[in-house]
Amino acid sequence: MDKFMQLAIEEAKEGLEEGGIPIGSVLVKDGEVVGKGHNMRVQENDPLAHAEIVCIRNAGRIGKYNDTVLYSTLMPCYLCAGAAVQFGIKEVIVGESENFEGASEFMKEHGINVTDLDLEECREMMAEFILEKPEIWNEDIGE
């Protein structure tokens, strides 16, 4: 498995261990990790603390983002896809989109190359969480 996706999965597991939603993200520039994070909505009582947003915040001001790759264990929602579009990220690689379709088409329409790895580990981790904590999941996706 891609080492950067493995780091995103580790972030997702860390979030789950903290009592949060198991979604992890990593931002890579020139083959190096410049930011990583996991969903912190529950832990920080912050509705905007999605994994990709936390990851980009943790990367800080890196100048241009058009040569970065954003990894996420789950297909980004419109909030996170909007951040990718806003900052000019050109490639997003996701672990899965079966549990949440997300905003793949939106990103593609804005010139982002989206790759869905359809990883069993990511699918199972999210499916189990959704089954165990549907109220938290539904809040996360705005339902």
mmCIF file with all atom_site columns, C-alpha atoms in Angstrom:
data_model
loop_
_atom_site.group_PDB
_atom_site.id
_atom_site.type_symbol
_atom_site.label_atom_id
_atom_site.label_alt_id
_atom_site.label_comp_id
_atom_site.label_asym_id
_atom_site.label_entity_id
_atom_site.label_seq_id
_atom_site.pdbx_PDB_ins_code
_atom_site.Cartn_x
_atom_site.Cartn_y
_atom_site.Cartn_z
_atom_site.occupancy
_atom_site.B_iso_or_equiv
_atom_site.pdbx_formal_charge
_atom_site.auth_seq_id
_atom_site.auth_comp_id
_atom_site.auth_asym_id
_atom_site.auth_atom_id
_atom_site.pdbx_PDB_model_num
ATOM 1   C CA . MET A 1 1   ? 0.000   0.000  0.000   1.00 0.00 ? 1   MET A CA 1
ATOM 2   C CA . ASP A 1 2   ? 1.050   3.571  -0.670  1.00 0.00 ? 2   ASP A CA 1
ATOM 3   C CA . LYS A 1 3   ? 2.955   4.846  2.391   1.00 0.00 ? 3   LYS A CA 1
ATOM 4   C CA . PHE A 1 4   ? 1.009   8.106  2.413   1.00 0.00 ? 4   PHE A CA 1
ATOM 5   C CA . MET A 1 5   ? -2.363  6.347  2.445   1.00 0.00 ? 5   MET A CA 1
ATOM 6   C CA . GLN A 1 6   ? -1.037  4.180  5.266   1.00 0.00 ? 6   GLN A CA 1
ATOM 7   C CA . LEU A 1 7   ? -0.270  7.373  7.223   1.00 0.00 ? 7   LEU A CA 1
ATOM 8   C CA . ALA A 1 8   ? -3.819  8.617  6.551   1.00 0.00 ? 8   ALA A CA 1
ATOM 9   C CA . ILE A 1 9   ? -5.183  5.320  7.873   1.00 0.00 ? 9   ILE A CA 1
ATOM 10  C CA . GLU A 1 10  ? -3.026  5.698  10.995  1.00 0.00 ? 10  GLU A CA 1
ATOM 11  C CA . GLU A 1 11  ? -4.490  9.187  11.470  1.00 0.00 ? 11  GLU A CA 1
ATOM 12  C CA . ALA A 1 12  ? -8.020  7.764  11.127  1.00 0.00 ? 12  ALA A CA 1
ATOM 13  C CA . LYS A 1 13  ? -7.274  5.126  13.761  1.00 0.00 ? 13  LYS A CA 1
ATOM 14  C CA . GLU A 1 14  ? -5.875  7.795  16.087  1.00 0.00 ? 14  GLU A CA 1
ATOM 15  C CA . GLY A 1 15  ? -9.092  9.770  15.728  1.00 0.00 ? 15  GLY A CA 1
ATOM 16  C CA . LEU A 1 16  ? -11.137 6.682  16.549  1.00 0.00 ? 16  LEU A CA 1
ATOM 17  C CA . GLU A 1 17  ? -9.001  5.982  19.633  1.00 0.00 ? 17  GLU A CA 1
ATOM 18  C CA . GLU A 1 18  ? -9.720  9.562  20.793  1.00 0.00 ? 18  GLU A CA 1
ATOM 19  C CA . GLY A 1 19  ? -13.467 8.914  20.517  1.00 0.00 ? 19  GLY A CA 1
ATOM 20  C CA . GLY A 1 20  ? -13.853 10.664 17.192  1.00 0.00 ? 20  GLY A CA 1
ATOM 21  C CA . ILE A 1 21  ? -14.782 9.788  13.628  1.00 0.00 ? 21  ILE A CA 1
ATOM 22  C CA . PRO A 1 22  ? -12.186 7.571  11.902  1.00 0.00 ? 22  PRO A CA 1
ATOM 23  C CA . ILE A 1 23  ? -11.204 9.705  8.931   1.00 0.00 ? 23  ILE A CA 1
ATOM 24  C CA . GLY A 1 24  ? -7.569  10.601 8.319   1.00 0.00 ? 24  GLY A CA 1
ATOM 25  C CA . SER A 1 25  ? -5.791  12.827 5.831   1.00 0.00 ? 25  SER A CA 1
ATOM 26  C CA . VAL A 1 26  ? -2.243  13.585 4.690   1.00 0.00 ? 26  VAL A CA 1
ATOM 27  C CA . LEU A 1 27  ? -0.952  16.385 2.452   1.00 0.00 ? 27  LEU A CA 1
ATOM 28  C CA . VAL A 1 28  ? 2.160   15.589 0.402   1.00 0.00 ? 28  VAL A CA 1
ATOM 29  C CA . LYS A 1 29  ? 4.430   18.013 -1.462  1.00 0.00 ? 29  LYS A CA 1
ATOM 30  C CA . ASP A 1 30  ? 7.494   16.912 -3.405  1.00 0.00 ? 30  ASP A CA 1
ATOM 31  C CA . GLY A 1 31  ? 7.231   13.423 -1.938  1.00 0.00 ? 31  GLY A CA 1
ATOM 32  C CA . GLU A 1 32  ? 7.256   14.686 1.652   1.00 0.00 ? 32  GLU A CA 1
ATOM 33  C CA . VAL A 1 33  ? 4.452   14.932 4.196   1.00 0.00 ? 33  VAL A CA 1
ATOM 34  C CA . VAL A 1 34  ? 3.767   18.600 4.906   1.00 0.00 ? 34  VAL A CA 1
ATOM 35  C CA . GLY A 1 35  ? 0.588   18.096 6.914   1.00 0.00 ? 35  GLY A CA 1
ATOM 36  C CA . LYS A 1 36  ? -1.536  15.392 8.442   1.00 0.00 ? 36  LYS A CA 1
ATOM 37  C CA . GLY A 1 37  ? -4.638  15.244 10.561  1.00 0.00 ? 37  GLY A CA 1
ATOM 38  C CA . HIS A 1 38  ? -7.790  13.413 11.444  1.00 0.00 ? 38  HIS A CA 1
ATOM 39  C CA . ASN A 1 39  ? -11.405 14.350 11.962  1.00 0.00 ? 39  ASN A CA 1
ATOM 40  C CA . MET A 1 40  ? -11.601 16.312 15.245  1.00 0.00 ? 40  MET A CA 1
ATOM 41  C CA . ARG A 1 41  ? -15.278 17.357 15.221  1.00 0.00 ? 41  ARG A CA 1
ATOM 42  C CA . VAL A 1 42  ? -16.156 15.363 18.334  1.00 0.00 ? 42  VAL A CA 1
ATOM 43  C CA . GLN A 1 43  ? -12.916 15.969 20.234  1.00 0.00 ? 43  GLN A CA 1
ATOM 44  C CA . GLU A 1 44  ? -12.906 19.750 19.680  1.00 0.00 ? 44  GLU A CA 1
ATOM 45  C CA . ASN A 1 45  ? -16.665 20.330 19.444  1.00 0.00 ? 45  ASN A CA 1
ATOM 46  C CA . ASP A 1 46  ? -15.923 21.983 16.095  1.00 0.00 ? 46  ASP A CA 1
ATOM 47  C CA . PRO A 1 47  ? -18.235 21.258 13.150  1.00 0.00 ? 47  PRO A CA 1
ATOM 48  C CA . LEU A 1 48  ? -15.571 22.348 10.655  1.00 0.00 ? 48  LEU A CA 1
ATOM 49  C CA . ALA A 1 49  ? -12.770 20.138 11.993  1.00 0.00 ? 49  ALA A CA 1
ATOM 50  C CA . HIS A 1 50  ? -12.974 17.593 9.177   1.00 0.00 ? 50  HIS A CA 1
ATOM 51  C CA . ALA A 1 51  ? -9.848  15.518 8.549   1.00 0.00 ? 51  ALA A CA 1
ATOM 52  C CA . GLU A 1 52  ? -8.839  17.314 5.357   1.00 0.00 ? 52  GLU A CA 1
ATOM 53  C CA . ILE A 1 53  ? -9.363  20.752 6.899   1.00 0.00 ? 53  ILE A CA 1
ATOM 54  C CA . VAL A 1 54  ? -7.315  19.791 9.975   1.00 0.00 ? 54  VAL A CA 1
ATOM 55  C CA . CYS A 1 55  ? -4.623  18.384 7.694   1.00 0.00 ? 55  CYS A CA 1
ATOM 56  C CA . ILE A 1 56  ? -4.388  21.563 5.607   1.00 0.00 ? 56  ILE A CA 1
ATOM 57  C CA . ARG A 1 57  ? -4.354  23.698 8.771   1.00 0.00 ? 57  ARG A CA 1
ATOM 58  C CA . ASN A 1 58  ? -1.536  21.569 10.169  1.00 0.00 ? 58  ASN A CA 1
ATOM 59  C CA . ALA A 1 59  ? 0.435   22.045 6.944   1.00 0.00 ? 59  ALA A CA 1
ATOM 60  C CA . GLY A 1 60  ? 0.353   25.783 7.550   1.00 0.00 ? 60  GLY A CA 1
ATOM 61  C CA . ARG A 1 61  ? 1.217   28.317 4.902   1.00 0.00 ? 61  ARG A CA 1
ATOM 62  C CA . ILE A 1 62  ? 3.156   26.381 2.283   1.00 0.00 ? 62  ILE A CA 1
ATOM 63  C CA . GLY A 1 63  ? 2.771   28.800 -0.600  1.00 0.00 ? 63  GLY A CA 1
ATOM 64  C CA . LYS A 1 64  ? 1.280   27.130 -3.657  1.00 0.00 ? 64  LYS A CA 1
ATOM 65  C CA . TYR A 1 65  ? -0.702  23.932 -3.319  1.00 0.00 ? 65  TYR A CA 1
ATOM 66  C CA . ASN A 1 66  ? -0.922  23.034 -7.012  1.00 0.00 ? 66  ASN A CA 1
ATOM 67  C CA . ASP A 1 67  ? 1.945   20.560 -6.641  1.00 0.00 ? 67  ASP A CA 1
ATOM 68  C CA . THR A 1 68  ? 0.491   18.800 -3.595  1.00 0.00 ? 68  THR A CA 1
ATOM 69  C CA . VAL A 1 69  ? -1.452  15.558 -3.264  1.00 0.00 ? 69  VAL A CA 1
ATOM 70  C CA . LEU A 1 70  ? -4.193  15.261 -0.668  1.00 0.00 ? 70  LEU A CA 1
ATOM 71  C CA . TYR A 1 71  ? -4.806  11.780 0.734   1.00 0.00 ? 71  TYR A CA 1
ATOM 72  C CA . SER A 1 72  ? -7.973  10.950 2.650   1.00 0.00 ? 72  SER A CA 1
ATOM 73  C CA . THR A 1 73  ? -9.328  7.674  3.943   1.00 0.00 ? 73  THR A CA 1
ATOM 74  C CA . LEU A 1 74  ? -12.842 8.692  2.816   1.00 0.00 ? 74  LEU A CA 1
ATOM 75  C CA . MET A 1 75  ? -14.077 10.633 -0.215  1.00 0.00 ? 75  MET A CA 1
ATOM 76  C CA . PRO A 1 76  ? -14.083 14.306 0.801   1.00 0.00 ? 76  PRO A CA 1
ATOM 77  C CA . CYS A 1 77  ? -17.380 16.083 1.401   1.00 0.00 ? 77  CYS A CA 1
ATOM 78  C CA . TYR A 1 78  ? -18.203 19.372 -0.302  1.00 0.00 ? 78  TYR A CA 1
ATOM 79  C CA . LEU A 1 79  ? -16.587 21.381 2.511   1.00 0.00 ? 79  LEU A CA 1
ATOM 80  C CA . CYS A 1 80  ? -13.265 19.592 2.110   1.00 0.00 ? 80  CYS A CA 1
ATOM 81  C CA . ALA A 1 81  ? -13.538 19.371 -1.672  1.00 0.00 ? 81  ALA A CA 1
ATOM 82  C CA . GLY A 1 82  ? -14.115 23.131 -1.668  1.00 0.00 ? 82  GLY A CA 1
ATOM 83  C CA . ALA A 1 83  ? -10.891 23.622 0.277   1.00 0.00 ? 83  ALA A CA 1
ATOM 84  C CA . ALA A 1 84  ? -9.019  21.499 -2.270  1.00 0.00 ? 84  ALA A CA 1
ATOM 85  C CA . VAL A 1 85  ? -10.484 23.576 -5.108  1.00 0.00 ? 85  VAL A CA 1
ATOM 86  C CA . GLN A 1 86  ? -9.829  26.873 -3.300  1.00 0.00 ? 86  GLN A CA 1
ATOM 87  C CA . PHE A 1 87  ? -6.158  26.100 -2.728  1.00 0.00 ? 87  PHE A CA 1
ATOM 88  C CA . GLY A 1 88  ? -5.567  24.607 -6.182  1.00 0.00 ? 88  GLY A CA 1
ATOM 89  C CA . ILE A 1 89  ? -4.778  21.064 -5.081  1.00 0.00 ? 89  ILE A CA 1
ATOM 90  C CA . LYS A 1 90  ? -4.652  19.044 -8.300  1.00 0.00 ? 90  LYS A CA 1
ATOM 91  C CA . GLU A 1 91  ? -4.745  15.476 -6.991  1.00 0.00 ? 91  GLU A CA 1
ATOM 92  C CA . VAL A 1 92  ? -6.830  13.768 -4.310  1.00 0.00 ? 92  VAL A CA 1
ATOM 93  C CA . ILE A 1 93  ? -6.360  10.085 -3.475  1.00 0.00 ? 93  ILE A CA 1
ATOM 94  C CA . VAL A 1 94  ? -9.003  8.433  -1.305  1.00 0.00 ? 94  VAL A CA 1
ATOM 95  C CA . GLY A 1 95  ? -9.275  5.146  0.526   1.00 0.00 ? 95  GLY A CA 1
ATOM 96  C CA . GLU A 1 96  ? -12.937 4.575  -0.265  1.00 0.00 ? 96  GLU A CA 1
ATOM 97  C CA . SER A 1 97  ? -16.228 6.111  -1.317  1.00 0.00 ? 97  SER A CA 1
ATOM 98  C CA . GLU A 1 98  ? -18.652 3.269  -0.671  1.00 0.00 ? 98  GLU A CA 1
ATOM 99  C CA . ASN A 1 99  ? -19.729 4.509  2.765   1.00 0.00 ? 99  ASN A CA 1
ATOM 100 C CA . PHE A 1 100 ? -19.895 8.123  1.597   1.00 0.00 ? 100 PHE A CA 1
ATOM 101 C CA . GLU A 1 101 ? -20.047 9.224  -2.036  1.00 0.00 ? 101 GLU A CA 1
ATOM 102 C CA . GLY A 1 102 ? -18.749 12.690 -1.220  1.00 0.00 ? 102 GLY A CA 1
ATOM 103 C CA . ALA A 1 103 ? -17.914 15.317 -3.798  1.00 0.00 ? 103 ALA A CA 1
ATOM 104 C CA . SER A 1 104 ? -15.862 13.409 -6.352  1.00 0.00 ? 104 SER A CA 1
ATOM 105 C CA . GLU A 1 105 ? -17.651 14.882 -9.363  1.00 0.00 ? 105 GLU A CA 1
ATOM 106 C CA . PHE A 1 106 ? -17.375 18.411 -7.949  1.00 0.00 ? 106 PHE A CA 1
ATOM 107 C CA . MET A 1 107 ? -13.611 18.029 -7.618  1.00 0.00 ? 107 MET A CA 1
ATOM 108 C CA . LYS A 1 108 ? -13.275 16.542 -11.107 1.00 0.00 ? 108 LYS A CA 1
ATOM 109 C CA . GLU A 1 109 ? -15.329 19.399 -12.560 1.00 0.00 ? 109 GLU A CA 1
ATOM 110 C CA . HIS A 1 110 ? -12.779 21.761 -11.022 1.00 0.00 ? 110 HIS A CA 1
ATOM 111 C CA . GLY A 1 111 ? -9.751  20.035 -12.535 1.00 0.00 ? 111 GLY A CA 1
ATOM 112 C CA . ILE A 1 112 ? -8.771  17.766 -9.650  1.00 0.00 ? 112 ILE A CA 1
ATOM 113 C CA . ASN A 1 113 ? -7.620  14.254 -10.495 1.00 0.00 ? 113 ASN A CA 1
ATOM 114 C CA . VAL A 1 114 ? -9.501  11.987 -8.060  1.00 0.00 ? 114 VAL A CA 1
ATOM 115 C CA . THR A 1 115 ? -8.380  8.408  -7.452  1.00 0.00 ? 115 THR A CA 1
ATOM 116 C CA . ASP A 1 116 ? -10.478 6.042  -5.342  1.00 0.00 ? 116 ASP A CA 1
ATOM 117 C CA . LEU A 1 117 ? -8.350  3.133  -4.111  1.00 0.00 ? 117 LEU A CA 1
ATOM 118 C CA . ASP A 1 118 ? -11.421 1.289  -2.778  1.00 0.00 ? 118 ASP A CA 1
ATOM 119 C CA . LEU A 1 119 ? -9.498  -0.141 0.170   1.00 0.00 ? 119 LEU A CA 1
ATOM 120 C CA . GLU A 1 120 ? -11.194 -2.792 2.269   1.00 0.00 ? 120 GLU A CA 1
ATOM 121 C CA . GLU A 1 121 ? -9.540  -1.537 5.460   1.00 0.00 ? 121 GLU A CA 1
ATOM 122 C CA . CYS A 1 122 ? -10.982 1.954  4.953   1.00 0.00 ? 122 CYS A CA 1
ATOM 123 C CA . ARG A 1 123 ? -14.435 0.617  3.997   1.00 0.00 ? 123 ARG A CA 1
ATOM 124 C CA . GLU A 1 124 ? -14.625 -1.662 7.026   1.00 0.00 ? 124 GLU A CA 1
ATOM 125 C CA . MET A 1 125 ? -13.388 0.968  9.478   1.00 0.00 ? 125 MET A CA 1
ATOM 126 C CA . MET A 1 126 ? -16.048 3.476  8.363   1.00 0.00 ? 126 MET A CA 1
ATOM 127 C CA . ALA A 1 127 ? -18.848 0.913  8.049   1.00 0.00 ? 127 ALA A CA 1
ATOM 128 C CA . GLU A 1 128 ? -18.222 -0.277 11.600  1.00 0.00 ? 128 GLU A CA 1
ATOM 129 C CA . PHE A 1 129 ? -18.211 3.274  12.938  1.00 0.00 ? 129 PHE A CA 1
ATOM 130 C CA . ILE A 1 130 ? -21.417 4.178  11.087  1.00 0.00 ? 130 ILE A CA 1
ATOM 131 C CA . LEU A 1 131 ? -23.107 1.053  12.462  1.00 0.00 ? 131 LEU A CA 1
ATOM 132 C CA . GLU A 1 132 ? -21.959 1.743  16.033  1.00 0.00 ? 132 GLU A CA 1
ATOM 133 C CA . LYS A 1 133 ? -22.483 5.528  16.104  1.00 0.00 ? 133 LYS A CA 1
ATOM 134 C CA . PRO A 1 134 ? -25.031 6.520  13.457  1.00 0.00 ? 134 PRO A CA 1
ATOM 135 C CA . GLU A 1 135 ? -26.030 9.711  15.268  1.00 0.00 ? 135 GLU A CA 1
ATOM 136 C CA . ILE A 1 136 ? -22.475 11.069 15.219  1.00 0.00 ? 136 ILE A CA 1
ATOM 137 C CA . TRP A 1 137 ? -22.011 10.034 11.592  1.00 0.00 ? 137 TRP A CA 1
ATOM 138 C CA . ASN A 1 138 ? -25.286 11.626 10.485  1.00 0.00 ? 138 ASN A CA 1
ATOM 139 C CA . GLU A 1 139 ? -24.303 14.843 12.244  1.00 0.00 ? 139 GLU A CA 1
ATOM 140 C CA . ASP A 1 140 ? -20.940 14.772 10.451  1.00 0.00 ? 140 ASP A CA 1
ATOM 141 C CA . ILE A 1 141 ? -22.553 14.552 7.010   1.00 0.00 ? 141 ILE A CA 1
ATOM 142 C CA . GLY A 1 142 ? -25.317 17.030 7.804   1.00 0.00 ? 142 GLY A CA 1
ATOM 143 C CA . GLU A 1 143 ? -28.254 14.630 7.969   1.00 0.00 ? 143 GLU A CA 1
#
